[in-house]
Amino acid sequence: MDPDLRRRLEAVVGAAHVLDDPDTRASYETDWTRRFSGPAACVVRPASAAEVAGVLQICRAAGIAVVPQGGNTGLVGGSVPRAGEAVLSLRRLDAIEDFDEVAGEVTVGAGVTLERLQEHVRAAGWDVGVDLASRASATIGGMVATNAGGVRVIRFGPMRHQLIGIEAVLADGAILRRLPGLLKDNTGYDLPGLLAGSEGTLAVITRVRLRLVPLRPARAVALLGLPSLDAALQVVRAVRRAAPGLEAAEVFFPEGLDLVLRHTHLAPPFPRPYPCYLLLECAGPADPAPALAAALEPVADPAATLLATDRADRDRLWACRERHTEAISAEGIPHKLDVTLPADRLAAFEPAVRARLAAVRPAARPILFGHAGDGNLHVNILGLDPDDDAADGAVLELVASFGGSISAEHGIGIAKKPWLSLTRSPADISAMRAIKRALDPAGILNPGVIFDLEPPAPGVAEPPGRV
Ligand code: 2HG
Ligand code: ZN
C-alpha cells in the first residue's frame, strides 16, 4: 500500500485501524457465499461519521474506490472488493443511542448487529420488525443498505419500512443527517428511503433511526408436511385469514431438510418425508397456539403437523428452515438466486425451475426454500462451477417470464448485475444512473455494483438481458 496514503488514513482513524496485512484483510475480502472475492488495497475501520467523511475525502483525492462493509453476510458480492478497492468496515460504529421507550424508536450505529439490538430493545418490551437467520453477524447499517427482508416481512415489511431517519456520508464527505424522531416529516425527497437498498453505491450509512414494534413474547410454531408447494400455499392463505398473529410462513423441500439434518445431526421432525414442508409462526401478547391450531384444523393433516410453544421446541422446528444456508455452504459453493414470484405463479414456478435447470445444467443440484408468505424463493444451486452463470441466466429469465423479480431481498450486487434489465426498464436504469452520477460523480462508492456507471457507447447494443 502507498505509504503516503497509509499515513493520511492513519491520521484520520488511527494506525491500528488501517489494515493491509494479507492475513488480516482476508476475512474482509470474501463474502459469505465464498463465490465472490477480490483483493483489497486495505481495510479502514472508522469510528464515527466524521472519520468516514475524512476517509472518503482522502480516497476520492487519491482516486481509490471504496467498498462499504458491515457484517459481511451479503450473498451477492456487493460488499467485498473486486479490484484493489479500500474496504470501509463500519463495525466500529456500534453505539445504541437515544432509545425512546415510549414512542418505540431507537437510533443505532451502522455497525450494531441485529442480535445486539434485539437483546437491547426486547429488555424494554420492544422488538425489531425485521429478523433473519444471520442476526448474530448482520449489521443494521448493512441491513438498511441492502433493504434486508427476512422472515417477518409478511407482518412488518422489509428494513426500509422500519426506517425513520438516517445519517450517511456522501462521496465528497458531506454528512446527511436526518434523525428527527418525527413520524410525520414531509419536507422533500425521502433520502432515507432512497439510501435503503442502494447497496453502498450512493452514500455510506453511519447511523439510522428505526421504528420498533411491540414485543410479542407469546409464540407458537407449526411445522407441516404437505404433498406440494401448492398445498402449502393454500394453508398459508387459510391461516392468514384465520390467525391474525401470523408472522412467518416459510417453505422448504426434502432435499434441503436432508442436508440440514446431515449437517446439524438433528432428528428428523416426522417419521416419514413429505414433498414440501411449511413452517408457520404466530405471535401475540397472549398464547397464539389455540388460534393457530383452530386455523389449521380444517386444512392440515394432524399426523403431519407439529405444534410447538416452548422456546426449545420452537427453535428445533425453526432450525430445519434457518440452518439451510449453512448446511448448503458446508456442502459446496452454491449459486444463490433470491427471487420473488407473484403469489398466484409461485406454485407453478417450482416445477418449472427444476425442469429448466435440469435442461440447462444436468449436474445442477437445486435446493429451494424461502418465504412462502411473500412469494420469495431462494433457489440455491450446488454442483456448478462458481464462474459458470448459464444456470443463473436461465433461472432469472424464467423468473422474468413469470412476472417476478430477479432479487427479492438480497440485492443485485455483482451477482445479478448482468440481468438487471430483465425486470427494470431502460427508463428505470437511466434514472438510477442519473442519481448515481449526481451523488457520486467520480464513481468511488462501490463501483460496478447494481450497474456500471457508463452505459454502452451510442450505437453499441447491449446484449439482451444485460446492462
Ligand atoms: C434466508 O432466508 C436468507 O435464510 C438466506 O435470506 C438465503 O442462503 C440463502 O439463499
Ligand atoms: Zn431469505
XYZ file of C-alpha atoms and ligand atoms in Angstrom:
478
model
C 0.000 0.000 0.000
C 1.221 3.501 -0.833
C 2.944 4.803 2.366
C 1.673 8.345 1.872
C -1.954 7.131 1.549
C -1.472 4.975 4.635
C -0.141 7.940 6.646
C -3.100 10.101 5.653
C -5.667 7.404 6.515
C -3.919 6.714 9.829
C -4.167 10.397 10.699
C -7.969 10.057 10.483
C -8.700 6.637 12.029
C -5.519 5.790 13.944
C -2.714 3.394 12.943
C -4.483 0.354 14.438
C -7.406 0.800 12.051
C -5.706 0.779 8.670
C -5.091 -2.884 7.900
C -3.123 -4.010 4.888
C -1.579 -7.240 6.045
C -2.947 -10.003 3.723
C -3.908 -12.355 6.585
C -5.893 -9.655 8.388
C -7.520 -8.497 5.149
C -8.622 -11.997 4.178
C -11.891 -12.142 6.156
C -12.983 -8.824 4.615
C -12.182 -9.942 1.056
C -14.540 -12.909 0.638
C -18.275 -12.822 1.138
C -20.490 -15.338 2.886
C -21.099 -17.435 -0.236
C -17.312 -17.837 -0.849
C -18.250 -17.297 -4.511
C -17.284 -13.615 -4.527
C -13.838 -12.499 -3.520
C -11.253 -9.917 -4.537
C -8.155 -8.144 -3.276
C -8.478 -5.003 -1.130
C -5.867 -2.247 -1.095
C -6.519 -2.057 2.644
C -9.271 -2.225 5.247
C -10.090 1.040 7.026
C -12.098 0.968 10.252
C -13.507 4.420 11.140
C -15.383 5.009 14.414
C -17.612 7.993 13.535
C -19.334 9.751 10.651
C -16.633 12.426 10.753
C -13.940 9.759 10.332
C -15.912 8.174 7.455
C -16.035 11.621 5.818
C -12.274 12.041 6.267
C -11.570 8.610 4.738
C -13.849 9.275 1.740
C -12.185 12.632 1.055
C -8.737 11.021 1.102
C -9.806 8.105 -1.105
C -11.558 10.410 -3.564
C -8.468 12.611 -3.867
C -6.275 9.531 -4.333
C -8.682 8.010 -6.894
C -9.244 4.909 -4.744
C -12.693 3.357 -4.752
C -14.331 2.326 -1.504
C -16.424 -0.739 -0.688
C -18.561 -0.170 2.440
C -18.942 -3.309 4.540
C -20.975 -4.238 7.636
C -21.115 -7.809 8.942
C -20.107 -9.190 5.515
C -23.115 -11.503 5.441
C -24.135 -10.353 1.930
C -24.885 -13.016 -0.655
C -24.495 -11.156 -3.984
C -20.868 -10.000 -3.926
C -21.829 -6.384 -3.160
C -19.780 -5.910 -0.002
C -16.408 -7.339 -0.975
C -13.686 -5.739 -3.103
C -13.268 -6.625 -6.739
C -10.024 -4.966 -7.803
C -7.958 -3.330 -5.091
C -10.581 -1.015 -3.554
C -10.380 0.068 0.095
C -12.837 -1.819 2.286
C -14.556 0.593 4.661
C -15.609 -1.536 7.619
C -18.391 0.115 9.635
C -18.331 -2.344 12.526
C -16.802 0.130 14.989
C -19.871 2.369 14.693
C -21.556 0.233 17.286
C -23.394 2.581 19.653
C -27.076 2.164 20.525
C -28.295 5.657 21.410
C -31.403 7.595 22.127
C -33.860 4.756 22.783
C -37.318 6.278 23.182
C -39.130 3.581 25.159
C -42.440 5.423 24.968
C -42.531 6.018 21.224
C -40.683 2.785 20.362
C -37.853 4.361 18.354
C -34.112 3.958 18.580
C -31.018 5.461 16.964
C -28.436 2.825 16.100
C -24.864 2.916 14.784
C -24.395 1.171 11.437
C -22.133 -1.484 12.965
C -24.537 -2.747 15.644
C -25.526 -6.341 14.958
C -29.203 -7.200 14.682
C -28.885 -9.638 17.568
C -27.432 -6.985 19.894
C -30.179 -4.548 19.011
C -32.833 -7.232 19.546
C -31.472 -8.005 23.024
C -31.321 -4.321 23.909
C -34.853 -3.361 22.884
C -36.516 -6.620 23.958
C -35.439 -5.925 27.534
C -37.749 -2.894 27.398
C -40.719 -4.627 25.731
C -39.958 -3.635 22.127
C -38.698 -5.626 19.135
C -37.093 -5.024 15.736
C -39.597 -5.588 12.906
C -37.036 -7.432 10.751
C -35.494 -10.737 11.792
C -33.206 -13.038 9.823
C -31.013 -16.096 10.273
C -27.674 -14.211 10.136
C -28.714 -11.968 13.064
C -25.517 -12.630 15.055
C -23.296 -11.044 12.372
C -25.546 -8.922 10.126
C -25.246 -5.229 10.992
C -28.062 -2.707 10.977
C -26.222 -0.450 8.501
C -25.743 -3.314 6.060
C -29.351 -4.384 6.520
C -30.557 -0.890 5.616
C -28.092 -0.594 2.717
C -29.477 -3.830 1.250
C -33.087 -3.289 2.401
C -32.931 -6.710 4.086
C -36.155 -8.712 4.290
C -36.042 -11.866 6.383
C -38.726 -13.987 7.956
C -41.256 -11.385 9.119
C -41.863 -9.318 6.003
C -45.465 -10.515 5.808
C -46.096 -8.819 9.142
C -43.769 -5.812 9.336
C -42.260 -5.272 5.869
C -38.548 -5.060 4.957
C -35.885 -2.819 6.516
C -36.974 0.250 4.533
C -40.314 0.169 6.351
C -38.618 0.377 9.751
C -36.518 3.396 8.779
C -37.487 6.850 10.028
C -34.163 8.646 9.866
C -30.632 8.294 8.605
C -27.130 9.672 8.924
C -24.964 8.990 5.890
C -21.789 10.326 4.323
C -21.752 11.276 0.650
C -18.789 10.578 -1.619
C -17.460 14.134 -1.185
C -17.507 13.855 2.619
C -20.731 15.825 3.192
C -22.771 14.369 6.046
C -26.548 13.970 5.617
C -28.219 13.897 9.000
C -31.963 13.202 9.135
C -32.543 11.642 12.539
C -35.529 13.701 13.563
C -37.642 11.229 15.503
C -40.670 12.702 13.752
C -43.162 10.238 12.370
C -44.519 12.896 10.019
C -41.902 14.817 8.082
C -42.929 15.640 4.515
C -40.188 18.056 3.557
C -38.961 16.983 0.157
C -37.245 13.889 -1.183
C -37.177 10.843 1.095
C -33.409 10.410 1.382
C -33.523 7.543 3.927
C -35.871 5.656 1.580
C -33.520 6.273 -1.358
C -30.450 5.036 0.523
C -32.250 1.896 1.743
C -31.408 -0.735 -0.838
C -28.769 1.391 -2.591
C -26.109 -1.214 -1.676
C -23.410 1.289 -0.715
C -23.407 2.953 -4.128
C -24.837 6.366 -3.142
C -23.565 7.063 0.383
C -22.085 5.361 3.437
C -24.762 4.828 6.091
C -23.372 5.579 9.551
C -26.460 5.765 11.843
C -30.152 5.086 11.458
C -33.292 5.778 13.426
C -35.663 2.820 13.460
C -39.283 2.402 14.357
C -39.718 -0.603 16.688
C -42.661 -2.980 17.097
C -44.170 -4.087 20.422
C -42.569 -7.303 21.687
C -44.934 -10.232 21.271
C -43.484 -12.736 23.698
C -46.081 -15.494 23.289
C -45.246 -17.539 20.203
C -46.426 -20.725 18.529
C -44.725 -22.521 15.665
C -46.261 -25.191 13.445
C -44.369 -27.428 11.051
C -46.452 -29.201 8.418
C -45.563 -31.938 5.967
C -47.534 -31.439 2.735
C -47.977 -33.071 -0.678
C -46.881 -29.985 -2.689
C -45.967 -26.301 -2.645
C -49.454 -25.576 -3.952
C -50.938 -27.301 -0.874
C -48.591 -25.287 1.367
C -49.709 -22.012 -0.229
C -53.352 -22.931 0.311
C -52.620 -23.469 4.014
C -50.878 -20.065 4.171
C -53.930 -18.392 2.628
C -56.295 -20.042 5.129
C -54.118 -19.304 8.170
C -53.547 -15.696 7.150
C -57.265 -15.037 7.364
C -57.978 -17.102 10.474
C -54.867 -16.408 12.614
C -54.151 -12.665 12.574
C -50.898 -13.047 14.539
C -49.139 -14.793 11.626
C -45.539 -13.516 11.396
C -43.743 -16.110 9.287
C -44.699 -18.615 6.576
C -41.609 -20.461 5.380
C -41.215 -23.362 2.967
C -38.569 -25.938 2.255
C -38.294 -29.273 0.489
C -36.874 -32.726 1.326
C -33.513 -32.196 -0.380
C -32.838 -29.164 1.825
C -34.122 -30.810 5.006
C -31.871 -33.847 4.360
C -28.835 -31.554 4.085
C -29.780 -29.714 7.301
C -30.303 -32.943 9.233
C -26.998 -34.363 7.987
C -25.151 -31.157 8.866
C -26.774 -30.484 12.268
C -27.339 -34.096 13.427
C -30.877 -33.079 14.407
C -33.542 -35.803 14.459
C -35.995 -35.760 11.508
C -39.153 -33.873 12.501
C -41.506 -36.549 11.080
C -41.181 -40.347 10.821
C -41.501 -40.101 7.011
C -40.507 -37.484 4.420
C -43.003 -35.166 2.648
C -42.699 -33.449 -0.754
C -42.933 -29.999 0.878
C -42.675 -28.523 4.390
C -44.335 -25.389 5.705
C -43.306 -23.612 8.897
C -45.717 -21.092 10.386
C -45.125 -18.780 13.322
C -47.819 -16.785 15.110
C -47.127 -14.301 17.878
C -49.185 -12.162 20.179
C -49.484 -10.733 23.639
C -51.302 -13.946 24.715
C -50.674 -17.560 23.660
C -51.461 -17.745 19.915
C -51.374 -21.583 19.854
C -55.164 -22.120 20.193
C -55.906 -19.741 17.300
C -53.176 -21.330 15.153
C -54.421 -24.860 15.927
C -58.000 -23.828 15.130
C -56.894 -22.218 11.853
C -55.005 -25.373 10.862
C -57.725 -27.804 11.856
C -59.751 -27.655 8.587
C -56.687 -27.579 6.302
C -53.937 -29.727 7.851
C -53.432 -33.457 8.411
C -52.860 -33.915 12.189
C -50.431 -36.791 11.517
C -48.229 -34.404 9.534
C -48.471 -31.390 11.856
C -46.220 -30.470 14.782
C -47.093 -27.585 17.067
C -44.550 -26.054 19.456
C -44.924 -23.308 22.011
C -41.960 -23.573 24.341
C -38.732 -21.975 23.235
C -36.569 -25.098 22.810
C -39.219 -26.900 20.723
C -39.824 -23.821 18.571
C -36.083 -23.428 17.998
C -35.811 -27.071 16.940
C -38.508 -26.591 14.293
C -37.001 -23.287 13.136
C -33.559 -24.945 12.815
C -34.970 -27.129 9.992
C -35.531 -23.922 7.993
C -32.950 -21.458 9.305
C -29.966 -23.752 9.015
C -30.383 -24.271 5.262
C -27.808 -21.611 4.354
C -25.015 -23.054 6.490
C -25.847 -26.673 5.568
C -25.694 -25.792 1.848
C -22.391 -23.960 2.321
C -20.937 -26.951 4.130
C -21.729 -29.000 1.019
C -20.110 -26.694 -1.561
C -20.086 -23.204 -3.066
C -23.666 -22.517 -4.148
C -25.092 -20.185 -6.758
C -27.777 -18.224 -4.894
C -30.762 -16.812 -6.715
C -33.134 -14.963 -4.431
C -36.286 -14.346 -6.447
C -39.922 -13.321 -5.914
C -42.908 -14.540 -7.873
C -46.429 -13.195 -7.964
C -48.457 -15.149 -5.359
C -50.541 -16.955 -7.968
C -47.477 -18.094 -10.011
C -45.252 -19.399 -7.224
C -46.597 -22.971 -7.211
C -46.162 -23.320 -10.984
C -42.673 -21.806 -10.864
C -41.261 -24.521 -8.594
C -41.506 -27.485 -11.017
C -40.703 -25.156 -13.924
C -37.425 -24.012 -12.406
C -36.389 -27.556 -11.589
C -37.108 -28.618 -15.202
C -35.260 -25.599 -16.630
C -32.187 -26.308 -14.533
C -32.183 -29.985 -15.481
C -32.275 -28.971 -19.153
C -29.578 -26.271 -18.952
C -27.175 -27.884 -16.497
C -27.996 -31.546 -15.777
C -25.357 -31.578 -13.000
C -27.140 -28.782 -11.108
C -28.478 -29.737 -7.666
C -31.242 -27.248 -6.827
C -32.160 -26.665 -3.194
C -35.218 -24.461 -2.859
C -36.513 -22.786 0.274
C -37.837 -19.410 1.274
C -40.534 -17.108 2.472
C -43.776 -18.533 1.082
C -45.891 -15.755 2.565
C -44.332 -13.117 0.320
C -43.592 -15.193 -2.783
C -39.817 -15.208 -2.144
C -37.949 -18.389 -3.085
C -34.220 -18.908 -2.528
C -33.064 -21.009 -5.452
C -29.712 -22.341 -4.277
C -27.784 -24.451 -6.783
C -24.932 -26.788 -5.916
C -22.836 -28.770 -8.346
C -21.900 -25.842 -10.633
C -18.595 -24.174 -11.332
C -18.584 -20.827 -9.443
C -17.903 -18.958 -12.713
C -20.483 -20.763 -14.838
C -23.515 -18.468 -14.910
C -25.607 -20.275 -17.552
C -27.927 -21.680 -14.876
C -28.234 -18.256 -13.215
C -29.295 -16.686 -16.505
C -31.779 -19.459 -17.274
C -33.441 -19.194 -13.842
C -33.619 -15.396 -13.894
C -35.078 -15.356 -17.412
C -37.701 -17.836 -16.237
C -38.484 -15.600 -13.246
C -38.972 -12.614 -15.555
C -41.250 -14.651 -17.824
C -43.382 -15.480 -14.750
C -43.700 -11.762 -13.899
C -41.368 -11.984 -10.885
C -38.322 -10.055 -9.673
C -34.706 -11.248 -10.014
C -33.915 -10.093 -6.471
C -36.372 -10.275 -3.599
C -34.236 -9.306 -0.622
C -30.503 -9.857 -1.167
C -29.983 -7.084 -3.732
C -28.266 -7.045 -7.111
C -24.609 -6.715 -6.051
C -22.416 -8.014 -8.831
C -24.114 -11.424 -8.915
C -27.339 -10.253 -10.613
C -25.995 -7.190 -12.447
C -25.938 -8.789 -15.903
C -29.679 -9.449 -15.668
C -30.930 -6.199 -14.130
C -32.685 -5.188 -17.338
C -34.855 -8.304 -17.191
C -37.020 -6.654 -14.550
C -36.051 -2.931 -14.600
C -36.892 -0.842 -17.652
C -34.378 1.296 -19.620
C -36.050 4.388 -18.104
C -35.609 2.979 -14.565
C -31.971 2.174 -15.165
C -31.148 5.553 -16.664
C -32.879 7.331 -13.744
C -30.789 5.237 -11.327
C -27.627 6.091 -13.297
C -28.522 9.801 -13.134
C -28.932 9.628 -9.337
C -25.627 7.797 -9.003
C -23.840 10.376 -11.164
C -25.333 13.260 -9.181
C -24.323 11.891 -5.778
C -21.034 10.214 -6.685
C -19.711 11.805 -9.895
C -16.240 10.288 -9.505
C -17.786 6.837 -9.010
C -15.794 5.947 -5.889
C -18.611 4.312 -3.883
C -18.926 0.591 -4.546
C -18.312 0.948 -8.300
C -19.710 -1.779 -10.531
C -22.383 -2.801 -8.038
C -26.035 -2.874 -9.318
C -24.989 -1.391 -12.715
C -21.938 0.144 -14.374
C -21.887 3.920 -14.306
C -21.379 4.182 -18.039
C -23.965 2.642 -20.363
C -22.581 1.084 -23.563
C -21.328 3.627 -26.161
C -24.002 5.012 -28.561
C -24.656 2.564 -31.356
C -23.326 -0.395 -29.351
C -26.260 -2.622 -28.496
C -26.490 -4.066 -25.005
C -26.735 -7.833 -25.212
C -30.329 -8.855 -24.475
C -30.969 -9.110 -20.776
C -27.660 -7.454 -19.901
C -26.772 -3.992 -18.556
C -32.701 -16.848 4.382
O -33.880 -16.630 4.077
C -31.648 -15.932 3.837
O -32.367 -17.749 5.148
C -30.518 -16.682 3.111
O -32.208 -14.972 3.013
C -30.970 -17.372 1.875
O -28.964 -18.688 1.776
C -29.885 -18.199 1.131
O -30.014 -18.357 -0.083
Zn -34.381 -15.069 2.927
